[in-house]
mmCIF file of C-alpha atoms in Angstrom:
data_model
loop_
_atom_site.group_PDB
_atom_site.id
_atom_site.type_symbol
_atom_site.label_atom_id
_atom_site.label_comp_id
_atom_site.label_asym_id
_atom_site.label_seq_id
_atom_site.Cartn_x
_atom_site.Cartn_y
_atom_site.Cartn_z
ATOM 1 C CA UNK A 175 0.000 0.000 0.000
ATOM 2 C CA UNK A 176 1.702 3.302 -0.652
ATOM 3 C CA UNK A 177 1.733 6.433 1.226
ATOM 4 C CA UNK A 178 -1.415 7.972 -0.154
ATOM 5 C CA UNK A 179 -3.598 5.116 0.329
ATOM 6 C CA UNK A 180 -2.863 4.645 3.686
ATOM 7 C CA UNK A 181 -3.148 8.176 4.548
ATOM 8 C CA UNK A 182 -6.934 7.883 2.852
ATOM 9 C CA UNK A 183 -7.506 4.267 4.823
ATOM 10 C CA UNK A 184 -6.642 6.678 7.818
ATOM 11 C CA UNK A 185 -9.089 9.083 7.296
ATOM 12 C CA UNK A 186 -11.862 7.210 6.784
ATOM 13 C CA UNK A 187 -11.462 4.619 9.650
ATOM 14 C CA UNK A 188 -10.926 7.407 12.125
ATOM 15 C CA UNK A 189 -14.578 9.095 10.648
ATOM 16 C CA UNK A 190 -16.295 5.831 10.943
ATOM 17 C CA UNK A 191 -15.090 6.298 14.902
ATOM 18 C CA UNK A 192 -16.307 9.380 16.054
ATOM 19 C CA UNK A 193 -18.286 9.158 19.170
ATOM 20 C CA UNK A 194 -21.150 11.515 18.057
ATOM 21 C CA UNK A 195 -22.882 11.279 14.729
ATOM 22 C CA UNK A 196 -23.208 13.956 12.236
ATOM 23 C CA UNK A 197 -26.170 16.169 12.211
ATOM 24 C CA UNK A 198 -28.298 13.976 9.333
ATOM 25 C CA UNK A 199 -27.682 11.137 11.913
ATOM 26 C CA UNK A 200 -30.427 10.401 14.422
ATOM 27 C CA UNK A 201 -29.253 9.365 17.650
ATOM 28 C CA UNK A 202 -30.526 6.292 18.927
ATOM 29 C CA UNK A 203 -32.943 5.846 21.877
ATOM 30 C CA UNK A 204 -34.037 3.043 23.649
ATOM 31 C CA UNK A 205 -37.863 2.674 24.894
ATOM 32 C CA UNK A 206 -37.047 2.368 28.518
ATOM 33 C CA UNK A 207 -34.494 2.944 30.990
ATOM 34 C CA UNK A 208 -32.962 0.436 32.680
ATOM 35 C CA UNK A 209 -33.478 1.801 36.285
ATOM 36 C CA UNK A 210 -36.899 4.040 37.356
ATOM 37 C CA UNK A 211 -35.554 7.542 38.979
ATOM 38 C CA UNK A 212 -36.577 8.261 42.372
ATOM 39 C CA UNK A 213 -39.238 11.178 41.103
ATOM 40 C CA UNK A 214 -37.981 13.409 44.321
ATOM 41 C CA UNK A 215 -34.103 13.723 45.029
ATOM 42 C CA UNK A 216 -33.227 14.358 48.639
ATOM 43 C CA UNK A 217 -32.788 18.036 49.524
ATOM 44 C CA UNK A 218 -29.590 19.582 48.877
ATOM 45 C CA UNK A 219 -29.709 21.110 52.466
ATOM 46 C CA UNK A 220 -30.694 18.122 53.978
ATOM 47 C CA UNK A 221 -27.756 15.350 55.592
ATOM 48 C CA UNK A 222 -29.636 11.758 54.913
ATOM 49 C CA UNK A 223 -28.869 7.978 55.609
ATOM 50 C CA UNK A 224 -30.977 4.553 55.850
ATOM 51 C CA UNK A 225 -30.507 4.568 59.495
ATOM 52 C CA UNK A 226 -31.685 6.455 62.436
ATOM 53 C CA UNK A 227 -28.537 8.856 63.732
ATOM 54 C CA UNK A 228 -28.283 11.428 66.079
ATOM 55 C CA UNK A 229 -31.527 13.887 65.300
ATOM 56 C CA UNK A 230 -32.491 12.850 61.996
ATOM 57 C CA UNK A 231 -35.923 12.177 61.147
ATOM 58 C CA UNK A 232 -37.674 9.617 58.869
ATOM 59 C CA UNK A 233 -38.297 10.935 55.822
ATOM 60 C CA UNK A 234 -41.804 9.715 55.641
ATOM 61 C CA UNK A 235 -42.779 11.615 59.147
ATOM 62 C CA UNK A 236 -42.283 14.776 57.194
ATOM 63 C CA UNK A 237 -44.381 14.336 54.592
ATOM 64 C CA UNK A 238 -47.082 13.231 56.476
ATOM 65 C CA UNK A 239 -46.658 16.455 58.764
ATOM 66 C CA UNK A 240 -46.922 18.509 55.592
ATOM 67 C CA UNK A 241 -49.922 16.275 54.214
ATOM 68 C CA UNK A 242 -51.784 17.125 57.604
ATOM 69 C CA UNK A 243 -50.788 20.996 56.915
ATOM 70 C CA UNK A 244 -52.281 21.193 53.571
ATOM 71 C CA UNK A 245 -54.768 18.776 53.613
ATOM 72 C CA UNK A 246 -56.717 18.261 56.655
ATOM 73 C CA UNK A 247 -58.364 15.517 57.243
ATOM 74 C CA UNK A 248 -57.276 13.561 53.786
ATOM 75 C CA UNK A 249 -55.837 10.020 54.813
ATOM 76 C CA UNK A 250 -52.844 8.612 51.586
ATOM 77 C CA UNK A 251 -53.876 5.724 50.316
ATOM 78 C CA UNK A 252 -50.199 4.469 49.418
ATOM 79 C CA UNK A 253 -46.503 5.310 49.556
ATOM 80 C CA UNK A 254 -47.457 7.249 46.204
ATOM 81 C CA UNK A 255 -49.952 9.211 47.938
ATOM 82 C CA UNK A 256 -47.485 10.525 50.942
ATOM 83 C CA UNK A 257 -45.249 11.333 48.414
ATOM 84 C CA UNK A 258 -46.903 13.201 46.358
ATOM 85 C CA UNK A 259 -48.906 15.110 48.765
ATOM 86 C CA UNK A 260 -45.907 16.219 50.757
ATOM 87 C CA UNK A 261 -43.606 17.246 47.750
ATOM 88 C CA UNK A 262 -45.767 19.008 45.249
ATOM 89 C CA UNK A 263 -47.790 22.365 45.003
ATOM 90 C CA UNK A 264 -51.157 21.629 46.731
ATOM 91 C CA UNK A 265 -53.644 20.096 44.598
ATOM 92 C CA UNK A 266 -56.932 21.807 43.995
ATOM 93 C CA UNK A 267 -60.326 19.655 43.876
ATOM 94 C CA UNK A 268 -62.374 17.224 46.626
ATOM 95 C CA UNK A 269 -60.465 14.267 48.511
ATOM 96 C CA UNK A 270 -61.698 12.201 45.237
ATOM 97 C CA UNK A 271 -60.462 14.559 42.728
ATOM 98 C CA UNK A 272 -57.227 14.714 44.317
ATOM 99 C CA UNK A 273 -56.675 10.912 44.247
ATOM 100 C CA UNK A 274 -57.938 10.757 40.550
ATOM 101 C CA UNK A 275 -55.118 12.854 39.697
ATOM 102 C CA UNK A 276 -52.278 11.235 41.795
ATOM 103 C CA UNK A 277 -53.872 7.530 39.794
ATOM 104 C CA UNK A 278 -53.177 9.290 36.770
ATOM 105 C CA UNK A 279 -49.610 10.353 37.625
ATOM 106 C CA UNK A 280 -49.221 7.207 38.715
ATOM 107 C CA UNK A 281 -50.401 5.167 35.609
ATOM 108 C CA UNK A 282 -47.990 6.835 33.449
ATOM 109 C CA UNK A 283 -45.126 6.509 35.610
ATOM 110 C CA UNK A 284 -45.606 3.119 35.849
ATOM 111 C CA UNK A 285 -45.905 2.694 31.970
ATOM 112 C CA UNK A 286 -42.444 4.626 31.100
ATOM 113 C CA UNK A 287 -40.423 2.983 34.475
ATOM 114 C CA UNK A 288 -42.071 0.067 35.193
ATOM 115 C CA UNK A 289 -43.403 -0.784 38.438
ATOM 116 C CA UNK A 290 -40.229 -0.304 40.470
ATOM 117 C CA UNK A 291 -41.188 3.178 41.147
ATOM 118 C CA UNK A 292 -43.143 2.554 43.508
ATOM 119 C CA UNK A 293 -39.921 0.799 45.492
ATOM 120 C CA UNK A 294 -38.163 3.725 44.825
ATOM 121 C CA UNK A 295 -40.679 5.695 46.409
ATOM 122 C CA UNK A 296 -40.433 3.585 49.725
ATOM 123 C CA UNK A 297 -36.987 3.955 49.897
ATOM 124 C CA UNK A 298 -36.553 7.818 49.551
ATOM 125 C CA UNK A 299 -39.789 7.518 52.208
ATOM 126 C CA UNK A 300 -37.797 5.038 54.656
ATOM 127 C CA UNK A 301 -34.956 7.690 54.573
ATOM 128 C CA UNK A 302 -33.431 9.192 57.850
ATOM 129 C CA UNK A 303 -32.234 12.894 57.077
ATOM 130 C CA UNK A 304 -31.554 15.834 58.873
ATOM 131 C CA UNK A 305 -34.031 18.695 56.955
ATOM 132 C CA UNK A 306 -33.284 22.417 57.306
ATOM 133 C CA UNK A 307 -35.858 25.237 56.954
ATOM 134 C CA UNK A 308 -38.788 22.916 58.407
ATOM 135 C CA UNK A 309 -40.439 25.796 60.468
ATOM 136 C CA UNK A 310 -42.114 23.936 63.978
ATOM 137 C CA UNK A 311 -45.890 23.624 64.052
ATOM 138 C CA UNK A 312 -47.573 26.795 66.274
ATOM 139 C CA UNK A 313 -47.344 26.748 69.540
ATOM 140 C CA UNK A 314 -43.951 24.196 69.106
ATOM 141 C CA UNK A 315 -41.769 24.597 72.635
ATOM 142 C CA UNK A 316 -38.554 22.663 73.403
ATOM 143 C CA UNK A 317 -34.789 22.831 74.321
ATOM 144 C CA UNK A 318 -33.961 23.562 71.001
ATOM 145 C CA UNK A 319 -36.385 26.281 70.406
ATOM 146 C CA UNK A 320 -35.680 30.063 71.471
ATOM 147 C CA UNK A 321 -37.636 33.032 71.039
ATOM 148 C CA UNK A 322 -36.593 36.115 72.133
ATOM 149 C CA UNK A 323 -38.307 39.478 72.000
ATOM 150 C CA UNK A 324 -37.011 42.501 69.960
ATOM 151 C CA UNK A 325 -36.720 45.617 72.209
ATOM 152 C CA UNK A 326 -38.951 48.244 71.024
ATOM 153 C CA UNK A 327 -40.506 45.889 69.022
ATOM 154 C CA UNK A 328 -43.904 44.018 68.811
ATOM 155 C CA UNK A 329 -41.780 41.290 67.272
ATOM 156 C CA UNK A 330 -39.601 38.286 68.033
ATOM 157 C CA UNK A 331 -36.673 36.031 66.836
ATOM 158 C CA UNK A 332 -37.323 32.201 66.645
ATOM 159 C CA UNK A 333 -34.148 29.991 66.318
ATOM 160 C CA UNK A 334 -35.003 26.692 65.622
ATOM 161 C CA UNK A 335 -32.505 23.392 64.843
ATOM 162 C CA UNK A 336 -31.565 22.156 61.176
ATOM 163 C CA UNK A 337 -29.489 19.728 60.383
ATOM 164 C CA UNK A 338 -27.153 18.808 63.196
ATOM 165 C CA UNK A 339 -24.213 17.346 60.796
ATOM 166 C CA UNK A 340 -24.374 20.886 58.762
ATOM 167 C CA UNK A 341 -24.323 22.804 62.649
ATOM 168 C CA UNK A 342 -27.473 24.831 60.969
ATOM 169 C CA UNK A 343 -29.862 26.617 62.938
ATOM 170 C CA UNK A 344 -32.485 28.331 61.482
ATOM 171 C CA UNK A 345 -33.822 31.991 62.418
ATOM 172 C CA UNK A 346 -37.428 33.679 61.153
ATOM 173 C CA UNK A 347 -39.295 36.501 62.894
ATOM 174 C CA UNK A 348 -42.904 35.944 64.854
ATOM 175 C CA UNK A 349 -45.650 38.063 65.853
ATOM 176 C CA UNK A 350 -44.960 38.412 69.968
ATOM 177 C CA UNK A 351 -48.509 38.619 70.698
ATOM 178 C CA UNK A 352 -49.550 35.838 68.364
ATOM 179 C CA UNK A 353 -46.628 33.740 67.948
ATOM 180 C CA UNK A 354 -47.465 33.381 63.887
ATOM 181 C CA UNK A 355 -44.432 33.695 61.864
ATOM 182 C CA UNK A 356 -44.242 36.866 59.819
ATOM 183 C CA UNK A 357 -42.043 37.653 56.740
ATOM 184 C CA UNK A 358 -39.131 40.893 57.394
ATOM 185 C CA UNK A 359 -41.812 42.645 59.450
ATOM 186 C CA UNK A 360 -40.169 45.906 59.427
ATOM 187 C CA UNK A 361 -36.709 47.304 57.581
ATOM 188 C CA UNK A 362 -33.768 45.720 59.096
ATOM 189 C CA UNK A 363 -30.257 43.959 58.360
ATOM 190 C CA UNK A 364 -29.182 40.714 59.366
ATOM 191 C CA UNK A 365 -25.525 40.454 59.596
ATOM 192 C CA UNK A 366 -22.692 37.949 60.377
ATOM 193 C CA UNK A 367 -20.102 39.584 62.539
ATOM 194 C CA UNK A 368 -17.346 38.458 64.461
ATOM 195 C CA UNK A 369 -16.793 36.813 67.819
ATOM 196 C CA UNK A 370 -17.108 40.194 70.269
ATOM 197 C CA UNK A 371 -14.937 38.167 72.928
ATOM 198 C CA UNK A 372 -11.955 37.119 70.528
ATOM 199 C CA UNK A 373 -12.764 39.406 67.573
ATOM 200 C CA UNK A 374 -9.152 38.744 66.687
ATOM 201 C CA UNK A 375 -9.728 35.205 66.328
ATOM 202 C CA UNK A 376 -12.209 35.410 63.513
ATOM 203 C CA UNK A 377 -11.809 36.556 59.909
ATOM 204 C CA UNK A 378 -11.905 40.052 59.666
ATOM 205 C CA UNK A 379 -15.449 40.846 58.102
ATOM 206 C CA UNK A 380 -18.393 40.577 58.269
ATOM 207 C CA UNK A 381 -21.252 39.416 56.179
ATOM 208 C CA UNK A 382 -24.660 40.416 55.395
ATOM 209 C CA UNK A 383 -27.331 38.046 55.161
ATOM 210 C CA UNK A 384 -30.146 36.997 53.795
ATOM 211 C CA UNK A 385 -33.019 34.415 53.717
ATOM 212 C CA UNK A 386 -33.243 31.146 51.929
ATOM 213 C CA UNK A 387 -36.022 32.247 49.729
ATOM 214 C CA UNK A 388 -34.513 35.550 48.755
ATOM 215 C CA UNK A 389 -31.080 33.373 48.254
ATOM 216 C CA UNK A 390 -33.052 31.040 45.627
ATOM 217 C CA UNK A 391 -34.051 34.251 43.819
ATOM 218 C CA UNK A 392 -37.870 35.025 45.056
ATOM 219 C CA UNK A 393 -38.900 38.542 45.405
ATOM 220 C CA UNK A 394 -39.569 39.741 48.593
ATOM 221 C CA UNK A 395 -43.356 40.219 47.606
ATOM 222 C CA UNK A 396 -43.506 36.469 46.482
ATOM 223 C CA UNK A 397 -42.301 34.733 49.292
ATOM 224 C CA UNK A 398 -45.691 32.986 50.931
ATOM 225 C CA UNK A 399 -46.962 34.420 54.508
ATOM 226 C CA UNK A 400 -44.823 33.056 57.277
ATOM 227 C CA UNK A 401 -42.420 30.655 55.259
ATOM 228 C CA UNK A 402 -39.091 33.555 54.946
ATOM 229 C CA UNK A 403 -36.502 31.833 57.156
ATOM 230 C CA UNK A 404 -32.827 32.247 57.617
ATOM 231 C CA UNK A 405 -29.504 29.598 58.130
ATOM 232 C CA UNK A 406 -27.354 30.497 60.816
ATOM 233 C CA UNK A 407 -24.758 28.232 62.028
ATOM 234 C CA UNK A 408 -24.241 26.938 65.433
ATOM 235 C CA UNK A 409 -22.029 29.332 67.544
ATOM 236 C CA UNK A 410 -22.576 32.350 64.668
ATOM 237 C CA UNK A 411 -22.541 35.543 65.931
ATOM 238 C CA UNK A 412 -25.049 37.395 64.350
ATOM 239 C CA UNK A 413 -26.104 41.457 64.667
ATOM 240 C CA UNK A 414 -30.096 42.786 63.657
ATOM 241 C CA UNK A 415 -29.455 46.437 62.590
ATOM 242 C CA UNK A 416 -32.723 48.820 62.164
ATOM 243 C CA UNK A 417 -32.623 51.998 61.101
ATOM 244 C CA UNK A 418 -33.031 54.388 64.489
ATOM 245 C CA UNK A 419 -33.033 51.611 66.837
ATOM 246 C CA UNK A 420 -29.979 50.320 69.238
ATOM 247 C CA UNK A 421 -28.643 47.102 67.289
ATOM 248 C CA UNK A 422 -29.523 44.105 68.633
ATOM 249 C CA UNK A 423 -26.627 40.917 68.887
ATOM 250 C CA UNK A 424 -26.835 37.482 70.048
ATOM 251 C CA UNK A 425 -24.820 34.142 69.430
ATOM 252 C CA UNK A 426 -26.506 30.825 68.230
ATOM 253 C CA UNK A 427 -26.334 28.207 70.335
ATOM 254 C CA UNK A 428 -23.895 25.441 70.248
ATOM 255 C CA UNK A 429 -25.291 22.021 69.967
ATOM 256 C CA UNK A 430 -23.592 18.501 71.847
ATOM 257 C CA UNK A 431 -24.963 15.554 70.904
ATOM 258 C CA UNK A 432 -24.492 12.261 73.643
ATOM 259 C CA UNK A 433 -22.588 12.917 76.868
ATOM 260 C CA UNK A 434 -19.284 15.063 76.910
ATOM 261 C CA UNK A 435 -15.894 12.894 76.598
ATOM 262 C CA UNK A 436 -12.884 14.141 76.536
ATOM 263 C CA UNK A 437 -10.122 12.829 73.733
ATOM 264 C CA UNK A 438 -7.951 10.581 75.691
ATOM 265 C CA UNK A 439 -5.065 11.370 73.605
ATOM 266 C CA UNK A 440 -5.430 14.676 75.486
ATOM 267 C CA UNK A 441 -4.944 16.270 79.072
ATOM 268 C CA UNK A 442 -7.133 19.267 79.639
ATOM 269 C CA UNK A 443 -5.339 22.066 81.736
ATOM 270 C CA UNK A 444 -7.919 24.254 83.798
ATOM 271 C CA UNK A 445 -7.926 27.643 82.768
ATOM 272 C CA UNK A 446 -10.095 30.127 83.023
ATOM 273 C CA UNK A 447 -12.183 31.558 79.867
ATOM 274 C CA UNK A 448 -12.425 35.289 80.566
ATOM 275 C CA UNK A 449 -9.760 36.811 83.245
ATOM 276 C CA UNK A 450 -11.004 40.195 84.832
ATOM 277 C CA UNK A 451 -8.706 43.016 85.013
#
C-alpha cells in the first residue's frame, strides 16, 4: 500500500469512529431505561442515611406532617400518595379529585419505568435525614427552640434546629402577641459579625445576610406568609441592625450531641475563659 492510500484508509477509519454522529444522523434511543428515577431527590440542604442517627428524622414523618398541613383531614392511600402530597404544590379539587389525579400520575409513571417506582418511592420515604428550613408547628416549645423578643418591638426572633451534621440553625421573625411567623416585618439587616470576645480570632469581616427564599431568587413580595426563614450556624454571631433603633446581637447556640468525653489522647489544663482586670 503506498503512502497515499494509507493516509486515505486513515481518514476514513478514524470518521467511521467518532463518538457523536453527524447532524443527518439520528441518535438512537431506547424505549425504557434500565433503572426508574426516584421522582424526588433528597434536599440539597438536607444530611440523609438509611438509618436512624443522632436527630435525623424519617423521611416519611415529614411528609405526612406537611400532608396534615395542607390537607386536613385527607388520609394517603399508598406510599405514592405521601409522596406526592408532601412534595408538590397543593392540589386543587375534593379528597376524590385529588386521588384521581395522583392515579393518573401514577399510571404513566408506571408505563415509562415500570413498576419499580413505587420501590423507589419507599426507599426515599424510609430515609433518615436531617431537613433544614422545616419551620415547627404553632405553639412548638422545646430545648432547642428560642424566642426572644425585639426591644422596642412588637416582634420576636425564633431559632429553631436544622441539620445537626451541617451545625445549621435556622432563624425567622414571629408576631410576639400571636406567635405566627411573619415575613421581614419591618426594615432591618441581618448580619454575620465576628466573635465580640476574641474578635481577633475570627476573619476580619463581616457578612450580610439573607433568607433562603430571597437566596433562591424570590422577590420579597412572592415569598408565601410566614415561610421567609434564615440559616445560621451553630455558635454564629449574628447582629439585627434597624434603622433608628440600638442594634440588637446574640450568638446561636452550640449544639452537643451524647454525653461530653474528653479525647484521651489529650490532658485538659484548667484555665479560666475570661480573666477580669
Amino acid at each position: 500500500m503506498d503512502r497515499k492510500t494509507a493516509k486515505s484508509s486513515v481518514r476514513k477509519n478514524a470518521k467511521a469512529e467518532k463518538p457523536y454522529g453527524t447532524a443527518k444522523r439520528t441518535p438512537t434511543r431506547t424505549s425504557k431505561p434500565s433503572t426508574a428515577p426516584l421522582p424526588l431527590s433528597v434536599p440539597s440542604s438536607s444530611s440523609s442515611s438509611r438509618l436512624p442517627g443522632p436527630p435525623s428524622t424519617e423521611f416519611r414523618k415529614i411528609c405526612f406532617d406537611k400532608i396534615r398541613e395542607r390537607y386536613p383531614g385527607l388520609k394517603p392511600r399508598s406510599d405514592w400518595d405521601i409522596l406526592k402530597l408532601a412534595t408538590t404544590e397543593t392540589l386543587p379539587g375534593t379528597h376524590a379529585e385529588i386521588f384521581a389525579g395522583l392515579d393518573k400520575e401514577l399510571a404513566r409513571n408506571i408505563e415509562t419505568y415500570g413498576d419499580e417506582i413505587n420501590d423507589n418511592v419507599k426507599t426515599l420515604l424510609d430515609t433518615y435525614m436531617e431537613p433544614t428550613g422545616i419551620k415547627p408547628p404553632p405553639g412548638t416549645s422545646n430545648d432547642l427552640i428560642f424566642i426572644r423578643p425585639i426591644p422596642d418591638s412588637q416582634y420576636s426572633i425564633r431559632l429553631f434546629p436544622g441539620s445537626y451534621s451541617n451545625r445549621e440553625y435556622c432563624l425567622d421573625f414571629l408576631d410576639t402577641e400571636t406567635g405566627k411567623p411573619v415575613n421581614s416585618p419591618f426594615e432591618y439587616e441581618l448580619w454575620a459579625i465576628p466573635d465580640p470576645d476574641a474578635p481577633w480570632l475570627s476573619l476580619p469581616m463581616s457578612g450580610k445576610l439573607h433568607s433562603i427564599e430571597r437566596t433562591h431568587g424570590i422577590k420579597q413580595g412572592d415569598i408565601l406568609p410566614g415561610c421567609e426563614k434564615f440559616i445560621l450556624r451553630d455558635g454564629q454571631t449574628c447582629m439585627l441592625a434597624r434603622p433608628g433603633r440600638q442594634p440588637v446581637r446574640f450568638t446561636v447556640p452550640l449544639r452537643r450531641y451524647g454525653p461530653e468525653v474528653e479525647a484521651e489522647s489529650m490532658v485538659v489544663l484548667d484555665l479560666p475563659r475570661v480573666v477580669r482586670l
